[in-house]
Tab-separated table of C-alpha atoms and ligand atoms in Angstrom:
chain	number	residue	atom	x	y	z
Q	1	MET	CA	82.636	124.392	125.497
Q	2	ALA	CA	83.887	121.505	127.654
Q	3	LYS	CA	87.601	121.414	128.379
Q	4	SER	CA	89.502	118.447	126.984
Q	5	ASN	CA	90.550	115.825	129.512
Q	6	SER	CA	94.036	116.817	130.665
Q	7	LYS	CA	94.565	113.396	132.291
Q	8	LYS	CA	94.427	111.660	128.929
Q	9	ARG	CA	96.949	108.839	128.623
Q	10	PRO	CA	100.078	110.189	126.903
Q	11	ALA	CA	101.010	108.793	123.530
Q	12	PRO	CA	104.260	106.843	123.186
Q	13	GLU	CA	107.199	109.084	122.335
Q	14	SER	CA	108.251	107.275	119.201
Q	15	ASN	CA	106.395	105.403	116.513
Q	16	THR	CA	107.767	102.085	117.691
Q	17	ALA	CA	105.299	99.349	118.497
Q	18	PHE	CA	107.006	98.979	121.844
Q	19	PRO	CA	106.636	101.325	124.775
Q	20	LYS	CA	109.627	102.964	126.436
Q	21	LYS	CA	111.656	100.704	128.667
Q	22	GLU	CA	110.981	101.094	132.359
Q	23	ASN	CA	111.307	99.065	135.548
Q	24	LYS	CA	114.056	96.761	134.314
Q	25	SER	CA	114.409	95.159	137.706
Q	26	MET	CA	110.969	93.630	137.659
Q	27	VAL	CA	111.288	89.907	137.008
Q	28	PRO	CA	108.270	87.630	136.860
Q	29	ALA	CA	108.105	84.731	139.261
Q	30	LYS	CA	105.726	81.883	139.722
Q	31	ASP	CA	102.172	82.869	140.566
Q	32	ASN	CA	102.716	86.606	140.407
Q	33	HIS	CA	101.604	87.337	136.840
Q	34	SER	CA	98.624	89.377	137.864
Q	35	LYS	CA	100.842	91.532	140.075
Q	36	ILE	CA	103.212	92.616	137.329
Q	37	LYS	CA	102.461	96.253	136.896
Q	38	PRO	CA	105.285	98.767	136.578
Q	39	THR	CA	104.677	101.969	138.492
Q	40	LYS	CA	103.584	104.923	136.470
Q	41	ASP	CA	105.171	108.295	136.783
Q	42	ALA	CA	102.575	110.829	135.726
Q	43	ASP	CA	105.291	113.254	134.635
Q	44	MET	CA	106.919	110.801	132.287
Q	45	ASP	CA	105.840	110.176	128.763
Q	46	VAL	CA	105.473	106.424	129.119
Q	47	MET	CA	102.738	103.927	128.533
Q	48	GLU	CA	101.516	102.001	131.504
Q	49	LEU	CA	102.161	98.284	131.133
Q	50	ASP	CA	99.287	96.437	132.615
Q	51	PRO	CA	98.508	92.728	132.150
Q	52	SER	CA	95.090	93.797	130.937
Q	53	ASP	CA	96.760	95.475	127.952
Q	54	GLY	CA	97.368	91.968	126.643
Q	55	LEU	CA	101.118	92.452	126.372
Q	56	ILE	CA	101.970	89.591	128.710
Q	57	LYS	CA	99.696	87.294	126.717
Q	58	LEU	CA	101.267	88.539	123.480
Q	59	PHE	CA	104.698	87.770	124.920
Q	60	THR	CA	103.735	84.312	126.182
Q	61	ASP	CA	102.068	83.452	122.869
Q	62	GLY	CA	105.260	84.477	121.061
Q	63	ILE	CA	107.318	82.176	123.279
Q	64	LYS	CA	104.899	79.285	122.609
Q	65	ASP	CA	105.178	79.958	118.870
Q	66	LEU	CA	108.990	79.896	119.010
Q	67	TYR	CA	108.914	76.756	121.155
Q	68	TRP	CA	106.995	74.986	118.379
Q	69	ALA	CA	109.304	76.464	115.714
Q	70	GLU	CA	112.538	75.413	117.431
Q	71	ASN	CA	111.226	71.899	118.116
Q	72	HIS	CA	110.140	71.633	114.486
Q	73	LEU	CA	113.638	72.622	113.355
Q	74	ILE	CA	115.157	69.799	115.390
Q	75	LYS	CA	113.271	67.457	113.031
Q	76	ALA	CA	113.891	69.471	109.853
Q	77	LEU	CA	117.628	70.270	110.101
Q	78	PRO	CA	118.919	66.662	109.830
Q	79	LYS	CA	117.067	66.323	106.487
Q	80	MET	CA	118.778	69.479	105.212
Q	81	ALA	CA	122.197	68.271	106.384
Q	82	LYS	CA	121.696	64.925	104.674
Q	83	ALA	CA	120.744	66.617	101.409
Q	84	THR	CA	124.079	68.364	100.871
Q	85	SER	CA	127.457	66.890	99.999
Q	86	LEU	CA	129.206	70.166	100.778
Q	87	LYS	CA	131.048	69.300	103.979
Q	88	LYS	CA	131.274	72.854	105.353
Q	89	LEU	CA	127.551	73.342	104.856
Q	90	GLN	CA	126.678	69.967	106.333
Q	91	GLN	CA	128.789	70.723	109.411
Q	92	ALA	CA	127.287	74.193	109.779
Q	93	ILE	CA	123.769	72.726	109.728
Q	94	LEU	CA	124.653	69.982	112.219
Q	95	ASP	CA	126.342	72.487	114.549
Q	96	HIS	CA	123.254	74.656	114.376
Q	97	LEU	CA	121.122	71.600	115.155
Q	98	ASP	CA	123.028	71.287	118.445
Q	99	GLN	CA	122.457	74.977	119.103
Q	100	THR	CA	118.769	74.596	118.265
Q	101	LYS	CA	118.442	71.949	120.976
Q	102	LYS	CA	119.838	74.552	123.380
Q	103	HIS	CA	117.339	77.102	122.049
Q	104	VAL	CA	114.551	74.723	123.082
Q	105	GLU	CA	116.087	74.357	126.556
Q	106	ARG	CA	116.371	78.122	126.902
Q	107	LEU	CA	112.711	78.565	126.021
Q	108	GLU	CA	111.902	75.976	128.694
Q	109	GLN	CA	113.868	78.136	131.135
Q	110	VAL	CA	111.751	81.114	130.048
Q	111	PHE	CA	108.543	79.149	130.683
Q	112	GLU	CA	109.869	78.263	134.116
Q	113	ILE	CA	110.609	81.896	134.948
Q	114	LEU	CA	107.093	82.785	133.774
Q	115	GLY	CA	105.759	80.079	136.100
Q	116	ARG	CA	104.241	78.078	133.255
Q	117	ASP	CA	104.636	74.594	131.843
Q	118	PRO	CA	106.263	74.553	128.392
Q	119	GLN	CA	103.620	74.710	125.707
Q	120	ALA	CA	103.963	74.769	121.926
Q	121	CYS	CA	101.656	76.667	119.639
Q	122	LYS	CA	101.955	75.775	115.961
Q	123	CYS	CA	104.043	78.270	114.019
Q	124	ASP	CA	102.585	78.347	110.504
Q	125	ALA	CA	105.449	80.513	109.270
Q	126	MET	CA	108.109	78.001	110.300
Q	127	GLU	CA	106.118	75.128	108.840
Q	128	GLY	CA	105.983	77.029	105.534
Q	129	LEU	CA	109.680	77.876	105.578
Q	130	THR	CA	110.760	74.284	106.181
Q	131	LYS	CA	108.390	73.137	103.412
Q	132	GLU	CA	110.219	75.531	101.091
Q	133	GLY	CA	113.472	73.829	102.076
Q	134	GLU	CA	111.996	70.425	101.285
Q	135	GLY	CA	110.850	71.847	97.940
Q	136	VAL	CA	114.432	72.847	97.099
Q	137	ILE	CA	115.594	69.296	97.806
Q	138	GLU	CA	112.849	67.850	95.600
Q	139	THR	CA	113.628	70.106	92.643
Q	140	THR	CA	117.440	69.967	92.614
Q	141	ASP	CA	120.052	67.227	92.254
Q	142	MET	CA	122.543	66.144	94.878
Q	143	ASP	CA	126.075	67.455	94.414
Q	144	THR	CA	125.095	70.533	92.452
Q	145	PRO	CA	125.632	74.233	93.247
Q	146	ALA	CA	121.868	74.734	92.851
Q	147	ARG	CA	121.116	72.176	95.593
Q	148	ASP	CA	123.672	73.632	98.010
Q	149	LEU	CA	122.841	77.264	97.359
Q	150	GLY	CA	119.123	76.431	97.537
Q	151	ILE	CA	119.635	74.851	100.963
Q	152	ILE	CA	121.605	77.900	102.133
Q	153	MET	CA	118.943	80.311	100.896
Q	154	ALA	CA	116.157	78.307	102.531
Q	155	SER	CA	118.157	78.048	105.766
Q	156	GLN	CA	118.817	81.783	105.811
Q	157	LYS	CA	115.087	82.444	105.492
Q	158	VAL	CA	114.617	80.307	108.601
Q	159	GLU	CA	117.342	82.203	110.468
Q	160	HIS	CA	115.901	85.565	109.456
Q	161	TYR	CA	112.480	84.533	110.710
Q	162	GLU	CA	113.957	83.402	114.020
Q	163	MET	CA	115.987	86.612	114.331
Q	164	ALA	CA	112.890	88.756	113.744
Q	165	ALA	CA	110.899	86.712	116.256
Q	166	TYR	CA	113.592	86.883	118.956
Q	167	MET	CA	114.251	90.587	118.386
Q	168	GLY	CA	110.578	91.434	118.791
Q	169	LEU	CA	110.228	89.330	121.921
Q	170	ILE	CA	113.392	90.826	123.448
Q	171	GLU	CA	112.013	94.340	122.918
Q	172	LEU	CA	108.747	93.314	124.530
Q	173	SER	CA	110.534	91.467	127.333
Q	174	ASP	CA	112.615	94.586	128.053
Q	175	SER	CA	109.486	96.696	128.164
Q	176	LEU	CA	107.808	94.293	130.555
Q	177	GLY	CA	110.866	94.419	132.790
Q	178	TYR	CA	111.771	90.747	132.294
Q	179	GLU	CA	115.511	91.337	132.525
Q	180	GLU	CA	116.514	87.717	133.083
Q	181	ILE	CA	114.370	86.509	130.185
Q	182	SER	CA	115.808	89.153	127.851
Q	183	ALA	CA	119.322	87.916	128.632
Q	184	ILE	CA	118.337	84.305	127.865
Q	185	LEU	CA	116.658	85.259	124.569
Q	186	ASN	CA	119.654	87.391	123.599
Q	187	GLU	CA	121.990	84.397	123.863
Q	188	THR	CA	119.869	82.568	121.298
Q	189	LEU	CA	119.544	85.625	119.057
Q	190	THR	CA	123.345	85.863	118.862
Q	191	GLU	CA	123.563	82.221	117.755
Q	192	GLU	CA	120.884	82.761	115.085
Q	193	GLU	CA	122.799	85.779	113.760
Q	194	ASP	CA	126.100	83.871	113.744
Q	195	SER	CA	124.478	80.977	111.917
Q	196	ASP	CA	123.058	83.333	109.301
Q	197	ALA	CA	126.468	84.958	108.795
Q	198	LEU	CA	128.192	81.583	108.481
Q	199	LEU	CA	125.686	80.434	105.847
Q	200	ALA	CA	126.320	83.627	103.865
Q	201	ASP	CA	130.088	83.046	104.096
Q	202	ILE	CA	129.764	79.469	102.853
Q	203	ALA	CA	127.640	80.622	99.905
Q	204	ALA	CA	130.197	83.281	98.993
Q	205	SER	CA	133.372	81.227	99.443
Q	206	GLU	CA	132.251	77.732	98.461
Q	207	ILE	CA	129.644	78.285	95.758
Q	208	LEU	CA	129.309	81.743	94.250
Q	209	GLN	CA	133.047	82.495	93.947
Q	210	LYS	CA	133.600	79.182	92.183
Q	211	GLN	CA	131.068	80.127	89.504
Q	212	ASP	CA	133.166	83.123	88.337
I	301	FE2	FE1	116.791	78.645	116.929
I	302	FE2	FE1	118.291	78.995	113.878
């Protein structure tokens, strides 16, 4: 009976979709994409990250998706702000609009580090989420708790989508050794989380408590 191949590629240690983090110092630069290949230690239980695995393409596609999503939000957020008469909520949305413009700039920085021109790839999820927000505005009246809470709930769905997208890309970025990019994406993730928390606070203090 033939012996099994002892050089078989080891399986990842955990059941995470992301391989163990290695080679944190490796930062992509212009024109060196094909050279990004962390060294493999045969004694370590790690997956080899090779551009041919498609992970760099997966990462770049995710950045293009977010670039479309963030640009789309720059158009959608002013409509949400205009649709509420609750000053705290309106201000929170407008402040987050300013942050969203920075999110776009940060993604442009990421493209630059990757040595690529910024490119947007339509994000169907974000289009759907903003349509839900428009639906809330169409089916509720101005100056009502239902309108304001509906806007908050729709906005939180947007933030949760962004948080999930950034978290996944940060994990992947870490695994690819894109330290500088991870730091940039983390700045935006923090702002998405803060925005989500602020929306929840406004719902609790300005709307739900007043219904008791
Ligand atoms: Fe954002
Ligand atoms: Fe956001």
